[in-house]
Coordinates of C-alpha atoms in Angstrom, one line a residue:
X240 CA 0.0 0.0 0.0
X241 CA 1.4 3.4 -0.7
X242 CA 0.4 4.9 2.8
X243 CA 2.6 2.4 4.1
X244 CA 5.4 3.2 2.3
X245 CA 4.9 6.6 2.9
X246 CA 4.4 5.8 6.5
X247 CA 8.1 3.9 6.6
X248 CA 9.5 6.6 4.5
X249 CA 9.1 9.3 7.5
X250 CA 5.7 10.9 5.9
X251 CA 2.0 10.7 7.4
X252 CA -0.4 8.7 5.4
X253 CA -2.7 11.5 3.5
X254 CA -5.8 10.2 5.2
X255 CA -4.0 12.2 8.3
X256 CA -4.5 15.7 6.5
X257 CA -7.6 15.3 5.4
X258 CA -8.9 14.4 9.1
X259 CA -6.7 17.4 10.0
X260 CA -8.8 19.5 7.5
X261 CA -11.9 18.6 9.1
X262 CA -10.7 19.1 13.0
X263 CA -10.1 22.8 11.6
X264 CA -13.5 23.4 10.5
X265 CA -14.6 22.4 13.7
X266 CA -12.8 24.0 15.3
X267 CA -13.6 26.7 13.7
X268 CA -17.4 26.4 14.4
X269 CA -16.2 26.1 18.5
X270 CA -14.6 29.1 18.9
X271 CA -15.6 31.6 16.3
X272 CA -18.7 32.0 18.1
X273 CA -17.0 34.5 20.4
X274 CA -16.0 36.9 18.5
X275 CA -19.9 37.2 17.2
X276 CA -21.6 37.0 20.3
X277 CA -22.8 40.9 20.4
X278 CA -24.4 40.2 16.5
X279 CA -26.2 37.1 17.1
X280 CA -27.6 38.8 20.2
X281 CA -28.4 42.0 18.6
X282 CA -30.2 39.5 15.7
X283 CA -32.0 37.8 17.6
X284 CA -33.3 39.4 20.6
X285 CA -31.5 38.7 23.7
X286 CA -28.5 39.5 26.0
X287 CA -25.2 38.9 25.2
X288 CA -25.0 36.5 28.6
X289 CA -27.7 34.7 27.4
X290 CA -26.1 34.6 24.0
X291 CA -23.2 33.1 25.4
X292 CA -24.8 29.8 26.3
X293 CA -24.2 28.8 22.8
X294 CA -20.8 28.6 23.7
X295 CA -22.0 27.0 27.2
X296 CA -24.3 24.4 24.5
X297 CA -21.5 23.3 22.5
X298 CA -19.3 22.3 24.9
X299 CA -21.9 19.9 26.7
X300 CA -22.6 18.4 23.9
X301 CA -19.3 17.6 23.1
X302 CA -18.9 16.3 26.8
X303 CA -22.3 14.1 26.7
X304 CA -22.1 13.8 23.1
X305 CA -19.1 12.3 22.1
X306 CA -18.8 9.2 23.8
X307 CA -22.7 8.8 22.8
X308 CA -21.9 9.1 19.5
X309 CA -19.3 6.5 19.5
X310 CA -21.1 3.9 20.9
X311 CA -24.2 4.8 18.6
X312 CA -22.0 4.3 15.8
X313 CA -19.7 2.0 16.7
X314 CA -20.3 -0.9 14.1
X315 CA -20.7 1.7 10.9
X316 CA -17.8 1.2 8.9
X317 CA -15.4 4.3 10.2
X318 CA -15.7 6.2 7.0
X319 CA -19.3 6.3 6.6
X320 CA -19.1 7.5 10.4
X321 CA -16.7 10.4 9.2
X322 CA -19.0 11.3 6.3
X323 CA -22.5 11.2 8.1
X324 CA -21.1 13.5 11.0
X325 CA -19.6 16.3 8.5
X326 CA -23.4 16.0 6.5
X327 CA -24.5 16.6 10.1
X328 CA -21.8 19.1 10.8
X329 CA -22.9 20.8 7.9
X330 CA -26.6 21.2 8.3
X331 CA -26.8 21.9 11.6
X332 CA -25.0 25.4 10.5
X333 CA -27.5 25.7 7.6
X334 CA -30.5 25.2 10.1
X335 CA -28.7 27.9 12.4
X336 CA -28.1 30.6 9.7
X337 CA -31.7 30.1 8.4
X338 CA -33.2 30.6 11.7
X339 CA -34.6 34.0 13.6
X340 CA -34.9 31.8 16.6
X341 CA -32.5 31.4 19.9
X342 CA -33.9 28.1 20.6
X343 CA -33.4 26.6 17.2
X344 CA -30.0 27.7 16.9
X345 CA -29.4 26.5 20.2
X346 CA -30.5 23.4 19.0
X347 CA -28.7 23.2 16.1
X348 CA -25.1 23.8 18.5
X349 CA -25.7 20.7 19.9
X350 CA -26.4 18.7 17.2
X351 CA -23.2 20.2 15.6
X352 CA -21.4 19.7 18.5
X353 CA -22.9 16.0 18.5
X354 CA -21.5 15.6 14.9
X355 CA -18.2 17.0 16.2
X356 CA -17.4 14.6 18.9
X357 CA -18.5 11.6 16.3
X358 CA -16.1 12.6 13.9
X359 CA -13.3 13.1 16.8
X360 CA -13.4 10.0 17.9
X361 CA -13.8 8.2 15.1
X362 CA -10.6 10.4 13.3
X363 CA -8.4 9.7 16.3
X364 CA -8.8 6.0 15.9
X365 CA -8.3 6.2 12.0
X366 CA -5.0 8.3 12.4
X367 CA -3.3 6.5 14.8
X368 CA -4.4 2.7 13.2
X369 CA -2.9 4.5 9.3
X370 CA 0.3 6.1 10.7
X371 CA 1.4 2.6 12.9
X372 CA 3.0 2.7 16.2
X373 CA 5.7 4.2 15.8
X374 CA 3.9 7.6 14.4
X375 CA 1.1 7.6 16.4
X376 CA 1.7 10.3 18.7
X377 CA 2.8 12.3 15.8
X378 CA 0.0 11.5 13.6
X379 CA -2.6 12.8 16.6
X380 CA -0.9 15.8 16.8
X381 CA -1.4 16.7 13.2
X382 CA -4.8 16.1 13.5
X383 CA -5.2 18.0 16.9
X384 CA -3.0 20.9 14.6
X385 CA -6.1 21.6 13.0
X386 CA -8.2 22.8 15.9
X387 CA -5.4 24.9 17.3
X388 CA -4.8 26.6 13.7
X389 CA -8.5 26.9 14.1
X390 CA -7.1 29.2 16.9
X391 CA -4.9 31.3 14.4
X392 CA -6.6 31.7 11.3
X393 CA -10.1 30.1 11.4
X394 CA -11.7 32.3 14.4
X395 CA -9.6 35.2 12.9
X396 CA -10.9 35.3 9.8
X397 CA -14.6 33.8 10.8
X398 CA -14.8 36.8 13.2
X399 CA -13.9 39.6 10.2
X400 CA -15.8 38.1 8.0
X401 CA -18.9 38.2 10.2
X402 CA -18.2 42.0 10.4
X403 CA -19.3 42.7 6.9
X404 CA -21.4 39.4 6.4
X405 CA -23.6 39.4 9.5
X406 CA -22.9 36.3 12.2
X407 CA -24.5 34.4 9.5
X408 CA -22.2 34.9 6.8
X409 CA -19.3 32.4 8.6
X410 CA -22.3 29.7 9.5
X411 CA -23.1 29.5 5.4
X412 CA -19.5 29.3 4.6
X413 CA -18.8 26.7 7.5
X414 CA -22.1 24.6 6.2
X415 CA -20.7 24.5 2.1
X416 CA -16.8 24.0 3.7
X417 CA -18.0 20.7 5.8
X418 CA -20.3 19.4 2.6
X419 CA -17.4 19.6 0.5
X420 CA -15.2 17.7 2.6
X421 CA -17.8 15.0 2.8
X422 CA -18.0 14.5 -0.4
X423 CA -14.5 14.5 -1.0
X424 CA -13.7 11.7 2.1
X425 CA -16.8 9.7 0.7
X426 CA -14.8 9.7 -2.6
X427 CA -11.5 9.5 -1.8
X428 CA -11.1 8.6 1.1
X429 CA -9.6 4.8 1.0
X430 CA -12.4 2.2 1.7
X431 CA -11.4 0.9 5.2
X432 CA -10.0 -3.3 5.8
X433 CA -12.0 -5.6 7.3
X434 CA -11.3 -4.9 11.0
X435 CA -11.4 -7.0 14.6
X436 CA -15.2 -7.4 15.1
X437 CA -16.3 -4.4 18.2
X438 CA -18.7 -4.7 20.6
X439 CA -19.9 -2.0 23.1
X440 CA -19.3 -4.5 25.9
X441 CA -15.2 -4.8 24.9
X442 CA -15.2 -0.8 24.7
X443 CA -16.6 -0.4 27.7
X444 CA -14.3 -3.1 28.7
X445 CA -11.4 -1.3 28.0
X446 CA -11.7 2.0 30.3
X447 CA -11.1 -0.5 33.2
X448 CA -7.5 0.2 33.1
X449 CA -6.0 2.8 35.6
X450 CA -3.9 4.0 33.4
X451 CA -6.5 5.2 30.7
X452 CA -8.0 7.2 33.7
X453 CA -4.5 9.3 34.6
X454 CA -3.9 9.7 30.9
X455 CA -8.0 11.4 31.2
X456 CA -7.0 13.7 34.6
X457 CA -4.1 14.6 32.8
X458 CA -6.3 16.1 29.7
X459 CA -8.7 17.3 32.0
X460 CA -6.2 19.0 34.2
X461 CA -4.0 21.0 31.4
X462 CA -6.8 22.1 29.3
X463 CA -8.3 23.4 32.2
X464 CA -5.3 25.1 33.3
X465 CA -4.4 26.7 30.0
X466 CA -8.0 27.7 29.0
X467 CA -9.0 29.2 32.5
X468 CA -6.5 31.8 31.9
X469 CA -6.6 32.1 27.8
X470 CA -11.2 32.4 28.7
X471 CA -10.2 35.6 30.2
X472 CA -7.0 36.7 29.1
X473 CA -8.8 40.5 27.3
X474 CA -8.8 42.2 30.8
X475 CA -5.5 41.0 31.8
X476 CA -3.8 42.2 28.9
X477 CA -5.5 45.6 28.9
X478 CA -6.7 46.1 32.3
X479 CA -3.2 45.2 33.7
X480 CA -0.5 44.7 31.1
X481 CA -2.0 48.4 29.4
X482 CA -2.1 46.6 26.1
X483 CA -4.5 48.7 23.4
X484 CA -7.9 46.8 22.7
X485 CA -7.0 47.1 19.4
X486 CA -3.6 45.1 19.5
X487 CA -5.3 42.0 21.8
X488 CA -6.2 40.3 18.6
X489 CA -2.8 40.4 17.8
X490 CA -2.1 38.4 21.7
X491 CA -4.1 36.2 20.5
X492 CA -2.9 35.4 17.3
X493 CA 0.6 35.0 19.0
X494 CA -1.2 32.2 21.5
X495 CA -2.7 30.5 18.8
X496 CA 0.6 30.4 17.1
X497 CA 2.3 28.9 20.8
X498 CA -0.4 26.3 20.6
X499 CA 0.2 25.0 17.4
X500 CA 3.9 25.1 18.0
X501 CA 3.1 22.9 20.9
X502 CA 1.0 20.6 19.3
X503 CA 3.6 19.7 16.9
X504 CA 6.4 19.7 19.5
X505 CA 4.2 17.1 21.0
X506 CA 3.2 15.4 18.4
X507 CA 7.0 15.0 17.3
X508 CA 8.8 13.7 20.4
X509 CA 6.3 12.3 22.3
X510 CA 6.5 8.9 20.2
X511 CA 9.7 8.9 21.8
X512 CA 10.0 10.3 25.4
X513 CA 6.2 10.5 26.5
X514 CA 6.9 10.8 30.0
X515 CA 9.8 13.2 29.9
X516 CA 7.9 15.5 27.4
X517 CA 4.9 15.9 29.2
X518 CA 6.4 15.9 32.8
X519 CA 8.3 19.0 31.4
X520 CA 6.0 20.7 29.6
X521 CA 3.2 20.4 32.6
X522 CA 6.1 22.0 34.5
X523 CA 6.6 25.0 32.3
X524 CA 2.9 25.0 31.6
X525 CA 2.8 25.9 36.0
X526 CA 5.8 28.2 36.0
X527 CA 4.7 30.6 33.2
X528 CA 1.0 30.9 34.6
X529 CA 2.8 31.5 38.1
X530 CA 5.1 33.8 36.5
X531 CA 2.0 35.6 34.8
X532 CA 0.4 36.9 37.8
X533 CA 3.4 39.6 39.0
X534 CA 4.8 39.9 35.9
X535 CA 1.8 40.6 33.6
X536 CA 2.3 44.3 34.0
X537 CA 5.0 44.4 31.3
X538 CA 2.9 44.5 28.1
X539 CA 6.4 42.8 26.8
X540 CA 6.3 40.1 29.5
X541 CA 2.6 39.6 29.0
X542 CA 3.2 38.4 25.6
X543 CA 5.6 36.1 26.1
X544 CA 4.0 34.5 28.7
X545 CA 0.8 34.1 26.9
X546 CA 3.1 32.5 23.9
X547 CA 4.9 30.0 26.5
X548 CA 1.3 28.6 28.3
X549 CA 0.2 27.9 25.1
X550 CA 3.4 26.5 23.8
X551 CA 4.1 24.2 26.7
X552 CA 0.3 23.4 28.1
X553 CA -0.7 22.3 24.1
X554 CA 2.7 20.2 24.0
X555 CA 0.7 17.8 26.6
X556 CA -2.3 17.5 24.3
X557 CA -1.8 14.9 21.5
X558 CA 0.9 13.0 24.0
X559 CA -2.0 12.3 26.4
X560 CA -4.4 11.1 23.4
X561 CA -2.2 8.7 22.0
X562 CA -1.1 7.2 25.3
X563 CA -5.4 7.3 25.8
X564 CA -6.0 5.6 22.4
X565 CA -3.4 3.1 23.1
X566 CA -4.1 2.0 26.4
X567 CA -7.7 1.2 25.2
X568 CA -5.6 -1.7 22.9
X569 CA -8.4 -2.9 20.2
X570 CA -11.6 -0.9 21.6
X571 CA -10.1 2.6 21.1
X572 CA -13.2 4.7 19.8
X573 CA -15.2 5.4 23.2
X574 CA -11.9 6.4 24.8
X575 CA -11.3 8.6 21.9
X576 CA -14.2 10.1 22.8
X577 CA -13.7 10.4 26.7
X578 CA -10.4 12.1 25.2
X579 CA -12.1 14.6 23.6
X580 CA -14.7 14.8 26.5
X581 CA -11.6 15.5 28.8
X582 CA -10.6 18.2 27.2
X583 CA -14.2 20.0 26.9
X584 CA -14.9 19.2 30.6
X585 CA -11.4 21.2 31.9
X586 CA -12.4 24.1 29.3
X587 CA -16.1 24.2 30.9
X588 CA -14.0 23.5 34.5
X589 CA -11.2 25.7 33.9
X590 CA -13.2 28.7 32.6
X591 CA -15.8 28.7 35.8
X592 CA -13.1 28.6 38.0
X593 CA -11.3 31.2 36.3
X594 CA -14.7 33.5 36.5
X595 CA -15.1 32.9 40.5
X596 CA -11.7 33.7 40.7
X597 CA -12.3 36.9 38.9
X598 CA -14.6 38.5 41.7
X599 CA -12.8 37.5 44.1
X600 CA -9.9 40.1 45.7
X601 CA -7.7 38.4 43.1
X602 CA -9.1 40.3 40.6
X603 CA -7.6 40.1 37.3
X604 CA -4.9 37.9 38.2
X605 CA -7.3 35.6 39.6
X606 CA -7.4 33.2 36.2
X607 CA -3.6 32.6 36.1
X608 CA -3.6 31.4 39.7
X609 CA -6.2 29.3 38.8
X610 CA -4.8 28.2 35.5
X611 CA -1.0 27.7 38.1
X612 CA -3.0 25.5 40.3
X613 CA -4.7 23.3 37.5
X614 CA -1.3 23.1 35.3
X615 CA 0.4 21.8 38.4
X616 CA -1.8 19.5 39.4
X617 CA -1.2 17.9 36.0
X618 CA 1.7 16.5 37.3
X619 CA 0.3 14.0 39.8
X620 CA -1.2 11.8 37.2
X621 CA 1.9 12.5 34.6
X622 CA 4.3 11.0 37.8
X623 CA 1.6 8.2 38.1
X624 CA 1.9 7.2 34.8
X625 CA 5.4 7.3 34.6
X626 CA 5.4 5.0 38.2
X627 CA 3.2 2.5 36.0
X628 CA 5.2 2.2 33.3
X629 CA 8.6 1.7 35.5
X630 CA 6.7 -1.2 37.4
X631 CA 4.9 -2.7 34.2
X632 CA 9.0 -2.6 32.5
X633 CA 10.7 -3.7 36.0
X634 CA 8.1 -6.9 35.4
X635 CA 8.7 -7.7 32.3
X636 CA 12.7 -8.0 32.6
X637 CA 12.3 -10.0 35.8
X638 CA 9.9 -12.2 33.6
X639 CA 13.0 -12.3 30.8
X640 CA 15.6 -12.9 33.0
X641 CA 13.7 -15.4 35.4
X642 CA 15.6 -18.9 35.8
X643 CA 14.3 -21.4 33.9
X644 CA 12.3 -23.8 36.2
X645 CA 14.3 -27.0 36.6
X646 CA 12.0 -30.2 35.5
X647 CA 10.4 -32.7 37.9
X648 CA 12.4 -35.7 36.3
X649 CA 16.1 -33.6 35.8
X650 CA 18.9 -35.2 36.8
X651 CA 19.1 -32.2 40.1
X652 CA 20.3 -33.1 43.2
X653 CA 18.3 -34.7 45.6
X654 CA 18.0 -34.0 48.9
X655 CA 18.8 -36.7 51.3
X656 CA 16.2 -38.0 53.8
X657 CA 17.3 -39.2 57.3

């Protein structure tokens, strides 16, 4: 097959990029809804709080959703999965920008949303199974690369766009984006082999292992810590830092550009070291969110900062996925899922927090502490992990090296009986 050769060659099957194409458009549709809030308020007749809970609706439904979705449709042949959650994907925007009311387009979030974690679980399992082993790790980080360049040019240009276009103008383009690429991985897209027979029982099955649980905390814990800090990053840098409203955009840009740095960073030497990447980057991840709170008065300092959480804390990401994915052995697509769950449960976590922390006497700086806290935390179940695999190793050497048992009927010496 030439995506094996490929594969041995040093380069990621194709199948990789297109999955990587889709994680962008969704996340895309995640985020962008931020930056729109005031206009789909404004359009359809209620507060910008309340407006918000879009935001709020997507994320639960990614939570709840995605391990739903993957035992719903876990004996449909993976790419027919892929191609029924963009078609989805792609009307629940059309329903949304069609609609004058808050309750359908509520509606329509979650169903996206729903069509989002299908298509993440399902994707994780596909990259890792075509890039082998050895290029796992690597593989989910390329994928997980398209939701953080979501972050740098996706939002970005979603949110300008729905200047001049109306907060309906990126939901069409979103919607003809995701029907195009499901025709195209209907098409293209190679026709799957005969696989191991599943069974919901063997999935569920499989999340009895401790390990797949640290590997979960750890997700839970970093995202949390990052995006508790990132949620409310605007007053910090202009409130504190003195940074014009103007130029924040720009911040942002620059953490979505730390992000995808970290992703890759990840993705490349976490096939390799797992534990000694993540341990440090958890640690860094702590230390520049630490370092944020009496230093974030430098608009300089600020910056880089912002750039180094976001490089470190998304160097964790596709490390903890792949260990995730390959913990769960041949039932990998409802803790693919719960991966993505993780990660949507320490944004939602993370970011309520971060808000209590806000009124508090902490003020402004209340976030990063919050965001310290979580980031170091992550370490407990990185150590843990680590312990495991040093005790599963120690085993298997003393299992190797054992003596070999000495038969009943060898010619041994006897002990004498008096």
């Amino acid at each position: 097959m030439a995506s094996a050769a490929s594969t041995r060659e040093g380069k990621l099957p194709f199948v990789v990029w297109v999955l990587a194409a889709g994680t962008f458009l969704m996340g895309t549709t995640e985020f962008v809804i931020a930056g729109l809030l005031p206009q789909i308020a404004d359009d359809l007749g209620t507060s910008v709080s309340h407006a918000g809970l879009l935001i709020t609706a997507f994320a639960i439904g990614m939570i709840v959703g995605g391990p739903t979705m993957a035992l719903a449709t876990l004996r449909l042949p993976r790419r027919l999965t892929l191609v029924a959650a963009l078609t989805v994907f792609a009307l629940g925007h059309l329903i949304a920008a069609l609609s004058s009311s808050f309750t359908v387009v509520m509606a329509a979030r979650v169903v996206t949303a729903l069509a989002t974690g299908a298509f993440w679980a399902v994707g994780f399992v596909i990259v890792t199974a075509a890039a082998g082993p050895a290029r796992a790790t690597r593989a989910v980080g390329v994928m997980m690369g398209g939701l953080t360049l979501a972050n740098v040019v996706g939002v970005p240009i979603g949110s300008f766009v729905g200047q001049y276009t109306g907060w309906r103008g990126p939901f069409w383009a979103l919607a003809l984006l995701a029907g195009l690429a499901a025709v195209y991985v209907g098409r293209f897209l190679p026709a799957p082999q005969q696989r191991a027979e599943v069974s919901v029982r063997a999935e569920v099955r499989a999340l009895r292992q401790g390990r797949l649980w640290l590997a979960l905390a750890a997700a839970v814990l970093i995202m949390g810590g990052v995006l508790a800090t990132y949620t409310y990053i605007t007053p910090l840098l202009t409130d504190r830092a003195g940074i014009p409203s103007g130029a924040v955009p720009l911040v942002l840009i620059v953490f979505g550009l730390g992000a995808l740095g970290g992703t890759a960073i990840g993705g490349r030497l976490g096939d390799r070291r797992p534990t000694a990447t993540t341990i440090t980057a958890a640690t860094v991840t702590a230390l520049a969110l630490l370092a944020l709170i009496p230093l974030s008065t430098s608009p300089v300092n600020a910056v880089v900062l912002v750039f180094v959480m976001a490089l470190a804390g998304f160097t964790v990401n596709p490390v903890v996925t792949a260990l995730a994915v390959r913990f769960a052995g041949d039932a990998p697509t409802l803790t693919s899922a719960l991966t993505t769950s993780a990660y949507n449960t320490g944004i939602a976590a993370g970011s309520a927090l971060a808000g209590t922390a806000l009124n508090t006497s902490l003020g402004l700086t209340g976030p990063a502490l919050v965001g310290a806290v979580s980031a170091a935390l992550t370490l407990l179940p990185l150590i843990a992990l680590a312990l495991t695999g040093t005790r599963r190793r120690a085993r298997i050497v003393a299992q190797r090296t054992a003596p070999t048992p000495v038969p009943d009927n060898a010619s041994a010496p006897v002990p004498s009986r008096h």
